[in-house]
CSV table of C-alpha atoms in Angstrom, one decimal:
chain,number,residue,atom,x,y,z
A,102,MET,CA,19.7,9.3,-75.2
A,103,GLY,CA,17.6,6.4,-73.9
A,104,LEU,CA,16.5,6.0,-70.2
A,105,LEU,CA,19.1,3.3,-69.5
A,106,ALA,CA,21.9,5.5,-70.8
A,107,ALA,CA,20.6,8.4,-68.7
A,108,PHE,CA,20.8,6.2,-65.6
A,109,VAL,CA,24.4,5.4,-66.5
A,110,GLU,CA,25.2,9.1,-66.7
A,111,VAL,CA,23.6,10.0,-63.4
A,112,ALA,CA,24.6,6.9,-61.4
A,113,PRO,CA,27.6,8.6,-59.8
A,114,CYS,CA,25.3,11.3,-58.5
A,115,LEU,CA,22.6,9.1,-57.1
A,116,ALA,CA,24.6,7.9,-54.1
A,117,GLY,CA,24.7,11.5,-52.8
A,118,LEU,CA,21.0,11.5,-52.6
A,119,PHE,CA,21.0,8.9,-49.8
A,120,ALA,CA,21.8,9.7,-46.1
A,121,ALA,CA,23.2,6.3,-45.6
A,122,ASP,CA,26.2,4.7,-47.2
A,123,CYS,CA,25.2,3.0,-50.5
A,124,ALA,CA,26.3,1.5,-53.8
A,125,VAL,CA,24.7,2.0,-57.2
A,126,SER,CA,24.8,-0.3,-60.2
A,127,VAL,CA,23.2,-0.1,-63.7
A,128,CYS,CA,23.0,-3.1,-65.9
A,129,ASP,CA,21.6,-4.0,-69.3
A,130,LEU,CA,20.3,-7.4,-70.2
A,131,GLU,CA,23.8,-8.9,-70.3
A,132,LYS,CA,26.3,-7.1,-68.2
A,133,VAL,CA,27.1,-4.4,-65.6
A,134,LEU,CA,27.3,-1.0,-67.3
A,135,VAL,CA,28.4,1.0,-64.3
A,136,TYR,CA,29.0,0.4,-60.6
A,137,VAL,CA,29.5,3.1,-58.0
A,138,PRO,CA,30.7,1.6,-54.7
A,139,GLY,CA,29.9,3.1,-51.3
A,140,GLU,CA,32.3,3.6,-48.4
A,141,LYS,CA,31.5,0.3,-46.8
A,142,ILE,CA,29.1,-1.2,-49.4
A,143,ARG,CA,31.6,-2.5,-51.9
A,144,GLN,CA,30.5,-5.6,-53.8
A,145,PRO,CA,33.0,-7.5,-55.9
A,146,VAL,CA,31.5,-6.0,-59.1
A,147,LYS,CA,33.0,-3.9,-61.9
A,148,PRO,CA,31.7,-2.5,-65.3
A,149,GLY,CA,31.7,-5.2,-67.9
A,150,ASP,CA,31.1,-8.1,-65.5
A,151,PRO,CA,28.3,-10.4,-66.7
A,152,LEU,CA,24.8,-9.9,-65.2
A,153,LEU,CA,24.2,-12.5,-62.5
A,154,PRO,CA,20.7,-13.9,-62.7
A,155,ALA,CA,20.6,-14.5,-58.9
A,156,SER,CA,21.4,-10.8,-58.1
A,157,VAL,CA,18.6,-8.4,-57.3
A,158,VAL,CA,19.0,-6.5,-60.5
A,159,GLY,CA,19.2,-9.8,-62.5
A,160,ARG,CA,16.0,-11.0,-60.8
A,161,CYS,CA,14.2,-7.7,-61.3
A,162,ILE,CA,15.1,-7.7,-65.0
A,163,ALA,CA,13.9,-11.3,-65.4
A,164,GLU,CA,10.7,-10.7,-63.4
A,165,GLY,CA,10.0,-7.3,-64.7
A,166,LYS,CA,9.2,-5.9,-61.3
A,167,ARG,CA,10.8,-4.3,-58.2
A,168,VAL,CA,12.9,-6.7,-56.1
A,169,VAL,CA,14.1,-6.0,-52.5
A,170,GLU,CA,16.6,-8.2,-50.6
A,171,ARG,CA,18.0,-7.7,-47.1
A,172,VAL,CA,21.6,-8.9,-46.7
A,173,GLY,CA,23.2,-9.5,-43.3
A,174,PRO,CA,26.7,-8.3,-42.2
A,175,GLU,CA,28.2,-11.7,-43.0
A,176,VAL,CA,28.6,-10.8,-46.7
A,177,LEU,CA,30.2,-7.3,-46.6
A,178,GLY,CA,30.7,-6.8,-42.9
A,179,VAL,CA,27.7,-4.5,-42.6
A,180,PRO,CA,24.0,-5.1,-43.2
A,181,TYR,CA,22.4,-3.6,-46.2
A,182,VAL,CA,19.2,-3.6,-48.2
A,183,ALA,CA,19.5,-4.0,-52.0
A,184,ARG,CA,16.6,-2.6,-54.1
A,185,ALA,CA,16.3,-3.0,-57.8
A,186,ILE,CA,13.8,-1.8,-60.5
A,187,PRO,CA,13.6,-2.7,-64.1
A,188,VAL,CA,14.3,0.0,-66.8
A,189,ARG,CA,11.8,0.0,-69.7
A,190,GLU,CA,12.2,1.6,-73.1
A,191,GLY,CA,9.4,1.3,-75.6
A,192,GLY,CA,7.4,-0.9,-73.3
A,193,ARG,CA,10.1,-3.5,-72.9
A,194,VAL,CA,12.7,-4.2,-70.2
A,195,VAL,CA,16.1,-3.1,-71.4
A,196,GLY,CA,18.0,-3.3,-68.1
A,197,GLY,CA,17.8,-2.4,-64.4
A,198,ILE,CA,19.2,-0.2,-61.7
A,199,SER,CA,19.9,-1.2,-58.1
A,200,VAL,CA,20.8,0.6,-55.0
A,201,SER,CA,22.4,-1.2,-52.0
A,202,GLU,CA,21.9,0.9,-48.9
A,203,GLY,CA,23.5,0.4,-45.5
A,204,ILE,CA,21.1,-0.2,-42.7
A,205,GLU,CA,23.4,-0.1,-39.6
A,206,ARG,CA,21.4,2.7,-38.1
A,207,GLU,CA,18.1,1.0,-38.8
A,208,GLU,CA,19.5,-2.2,-37.2
A,209,GLN,CA,20.6,-0.2,-34.1
A,210,LEU,CA,17.1,1.5,-34.0
A,211,MET,CA,15.5,-2.0,-34.3
A,212,ALA,CA,17.7,-3.3,-31.4
A,213,MET,CA,16.9,-0.3,-29.2
A,214,ALA,CA,13.2,-0.5,-30.0
A,215,GLN,CA,13.2,-4.2,-29.1
A,216,ASN,CA,15.1,-3.5,-25.9
A,217,ILE,CA,12.7,-0.8,-24.9
A,218,ASN,CA,9.7,-2.9,-25.7
A,219,GLY,CA,11.1,-5.9,-23.8
A,220,SER,CA,12.0,-3.7,-20.8
A,221,MET,CA,8.6,-2.1,-20.8
A,222,GLN,CA,6.9,-5.5,-20.9
A,223,ASP,CA,9.0,-6.7,-18.0
A,224,ALA,CA,8.1,-3.5,-16.1
A,225,MET,CA,4.4,-4.0,-16.9
A,226,ALA,CA,4.6,-7.6,-15.6
A,227,GLY,CA,6.3,-6.3,-12.5
A,228,GLY,CA,3.7,-3.6,-12.0
A,229,GLN,CA,0.9,-6.2,-12.4
A,230,GLU,CA,2.5,-8.4,-9.8
A,231,LEU,CA,2.9,-5.4,-7.5
A,232,ALA,CA,-0.8,-4.5,-8.0
A,233,ALA,CA,-1.8,-8.1,-7.2
A,234,ALA,CA,0.4,-8.1,-4.1
A,235,ALA,CA,-1.2,-4.8,-3.0
A,236,GLU,CA,-4.6,-6.2,-3.5
A,237,GLU,CA,-3.7,-9.3,-1.5
A,238,ILE,CA,-2.4,-7.1,1.3
A,239,ALA,CA,-5.6,-5.1,1.2
A,240,ALA,CA,-7.7,-8.3,1.5
A,241,GLN,CA,-5.6,-9.5,4.5
A,242,VAL,CA,-6.0,-6.1,6.1
A,243,ARG,CA,-9.8,-6.3,5.7
A,244,LYS,CA,-9.8,-9.8,7.4
A,245,ILE,CA,-7.7,-8.5,10.3
A,246,GLU,CA,-10.1,-5.5,10.6
A,247,GLU,CA,-13.0,-7.9,10.9
A,248,LEU,CA,-11.2,-9.9,13.5
A,249,ALA,CA,-10.4,-6.7,15.5
A,250,ALA,CA,-14.0,-5.7,15.3
A,251,ALA,CA,-15.0,-9.2,16.6
A,252,VAL,CA,-12.5,-8.9,19.5
A,253,GLU,CA,-14.0,-5.5,20.3
A,254,ARG,CA,-17.5,-7.0,20.4
A,255,GLU,CA,-16.4,-9.8,22.6
A,256,ALA,CA,-14.6,-7.4,24.9
A,257,ALA,CA,-17.8,-5.4,25.3
A,258,ARG,CA,-19.6,-8.6,26.3
A,259,ALA,CA,-16.8,-9.4,28.8
A,260,ARG,CA,-17.3,-5.9,30.2
A,261,GLU,CA,-21.0,-6.6,30.8
A,262,ILE,CA,-20.0,-9.8,32.7
A,263,VAL,CA,-17.5,-7.9,34.8
A,264,ASN,CA,-20.1,-5.2,35.6
A,265,PHE,CA,-22.5,-8.0,36.7
A,266,ILE,CA,-19.8,-9.6,38.9
A,267,GLU,CA,-18.9,-6.2,40.4
A,268,ARG,CA,-22.6,-5.6,41.3
A,269,MET,CA,-22.8,-9.1,42.8
A,270,ALA,CA,-19.6,-8.5,44.9
A,271,TYR,CA,-21.0,-5.2,46.1
A,272,GLN,CA,-24.3,-6.7,47.1
A,273,THR,CA,-22.4,-9.6,48.8
A,274,LYS,CA,-20.3,-7.2,50.8
A,275,ILE,CA,-23.5,-5.4,51.9
A,276,LEU,CA,-25.0,-8.7,53.0
A,277,GLY,CA,-21.8,-9.5,54.9
A,278,LEU,CA,-22.0,-6.2,56.7
A,279,ASN,CA,-25.6,-6.7,57.6
A,280,ALA,CA,-24.9,-10.2,58.8
A,281,GLY,CA,-22.0,-8.8,61.0
A,282,ILE,CA,-24.4,-6.2,62.5
A,283,GLU,CA,-27.0,-8.9,63.2
A,284,ALA,CA,-24.4,-11.2,64.7
A,285,THR,CA,-23.2,-8.4,67.0
A,286,ARG,CA,-26.8,-7.8,68.1
A,287,LEU,CA,-27.2,-11.5,69.0
A,288,GLY,CA,-24.0,-11.6,71.0
A,289,ARG,CA,-22.7,-15.0,71.9
A,290,MET,CA,-25.6,-16.7,70.1
A,291,GLY,CA,-24.4,-15.0,66.9
A,292,ALA,CA,-20.7,-15.8,67.2
A,293,GLY,CA,-20.8,-18.5,64.5
A,294,PHE,CA,-22.8,-16.2,62.3
A,295,GLU,CA,-20.1,-13.5,62.7
A,296,VAL,CA,-17.5,-15.9,61.3
A,297,VAL,CA,-19.6,-16.6,58.3
A,298,ALA,CA,-20.3,-12.9,57.8
A,299,ARG,CA,-16.6,-12.1,58.0
A,300,GLU,CA,-15.8,-14.7,55.4
A,301,VAL,CA,-18.5,-13.4,53.1
A,302,ARG,CA,-17.1,-9.8,53.4
A,303,GLN,CA,-13.6,-11.0,52.7
A,304,LEU,CA,-14.8,-13.0,49.7
A,305,ALA,CA,-16.6,-9.9,48.4
A,306,GLU,CA,-13.5,-7.8,48.8
A,307,ARG,CA,-11.3,-10.4,46.9
A,308,VAL,CA,-13.9,-10.5,44.1
A,309,ALA,CA,-13.9,-6.7,44.0
A,310,GLU,CA,-10.1,-6.7,43.7
A,311,GLN,CA,-10.2,-9.3,40.9
A,312,VAL,CA,-12.9,-7.3,39.2
A,313,LYS,CA,-10.6,-4.2,39.3
A,314,VAL,CA,-7.7,-6.2,37.8
A,315,THR,CA,-10.0,-7.6,35.1
A,316,GLU,CA,-11.3,-4.2,34.3
A,317,GLU,CA,-7.8,-2.8,33.9
A,318,LEU,CA,-7.0,-5.8,31.6
A,319,TYR,CA,-10.1,-5.1,29.6
A,320,CYS,CA,-9.1,-1.4,29.2
A,321,HIS,CA,-5.6,-2.5,28.0
A,322,ILE,CA,-7.2,-4.9,25.5
A,323,LEU,CA,-9.6,-2.3,24.3
A,324,ALA,CA,-6.8,0.2,23.8
A,325,ALA,CA,-4.7,-2.4,22.0
A,326,VAL,CA,-7.6,-3.1,19.7
A,327,LYS,CA,-8.1,0.6,19.1
A,328,ARG,CA,-4.4,1.0,18.2
A,329,LEU,CA,-4.6,-2.1,15.9
A,330,GLN,CA,-7.6,-0.6,14.1
A,331,GLU,CA,-5.9,2.7,13.6
A,332,GLY,CA,-2.8,1.0,12.3
A,333,LEU,CA,-4.9,-1.1,9.9
A,334,GLN,CA,-6.6,2.1,8.7
A,335,GLU,CA,-3.3,3.6,7.9
A,336,ILE,CA,-2.1,0.5,6.1
A,337,GLN,CA,-5.4,0.5,4.1
A,338,PHE,CA,-4.8,4.1,3.2
A,339,GLN,CA,-1.3,3.5,2.1
A,340,VAL,CA,-2.3,0.3,0.1
A,341,THR,CA,-5.1,2.3,-1.6
A,342,ASN,CA,-2.6,5.0,-2.6
A,343,GLN,CA,-0.1,2.5,-3.7
A,344,THR,CA,-2.8,0.7,-5.8
A,345,ALA,CA,-3.8,3.9,-7.4
A,346,GLY,CA,-0.1,4.8,-8.1
A,347,THR,CA,0.5,1.3,-9.5
A,348,GLU,CA,-2.5,1.6,-11.8
A,349,ALA,CA,-1.2,5.0,-13.1
A,350,LEU,CA,2.2,3.5,-13.6
A,351,ALA,CA,0.8,0.5,-15.4
A,352,ALA,CA,-1.1,2.9,-17.7
A,353,ALA,CA,2.0,4.9,-18.4
A,354,LEU,CA,4.0,1.7,-19.0
A,355,GLU,CA,1.4,0.5,-21.4
A,356,GLU,CA,1.6,3.7,-23.3
A,357,ILE,CA,5.4,3.5,-23.5
A,358,THR,CA,5.1,-0.1,-24.5
A,359,GLY,CA,2.8,0.9,-27.4
A,360,THR,CA,5.5,3.5,-28.4
A,361,GLY,CA,8.1,0.8,-28.3
A,362,GLU,CA,6.0,-1.5,-30.5
A,363,ASP,CA,5.5,1.5,-32.9
A,364,LEU,CA,9.3,1.9,-33.0
A,365,VAL,CA,9.7,-1.8,-33.8
A,366,LYS,CA,7.2,-1.4,-36.7
A,367,LEU,CA,9.0,1.7,-37.8
A,368,ALA,CA,12.4,-0.1,-37.8
A,369,ILE,CA,10.9,-3.0,-39.7
A,370,SER,CA,9.5,-0.6,-42.3
A,371,LEU,CA,12.8,1.1,-42.7
A,372,ARG,CA,14.3,-2.2,-43.8
A,373,GLY,CA,12.5,-1.8,-47.1
């Protein structure tokens, strides 16, 4: 028994070796010798039909090499891959055998892998945008911190001015008191001087009151700046943590994306 005849004998058993639905055909140089249809893979072929030169088995016989062709669901309702190899006896091609294997699961795997890959790429893009936004927030926080520090420095300078005015008001009040004492000593001759001394004392008191109000305002401003700085530090801490988390997420997404790309490659390789 030649090799071609042996393939004819075992053709009905070959389909059972494949996990997917498949059809098997064996041909000589002129016609179909045997055709074993699958459950869904059922080409309009029967034993005795002439060999079609355009078929995968016809082409593999003509070319003397393995031929693989992917066929979409528009032909049989399900996608499949047809593979054919030439059969040689005595160094010459005497026929060929082909297996048409359903690839529905491979197609589903391919679609799932592409969906995963696309979703991960979208997630990575979103993560990168989030990281950029966090960095922008951090930059703005740093600017506000610089402004708060500048306000604090200016407030300190204002406090120095207030202290100076407070000292001047105190000294003016002392001068007014001394002038009042001197006016009393002079009696009627110092009456006009007493009026001036009284006005000086009143002015010093009003200045002292305004200094007190200004000092309270200064304390409120300083406290507000302090709270602002504390809030900015908390924001900076949260942004730093978020940035670190985003970087870790981006690394994980990149790894998952790589897995998705590997799945796509695997699905493509399963096509034959």
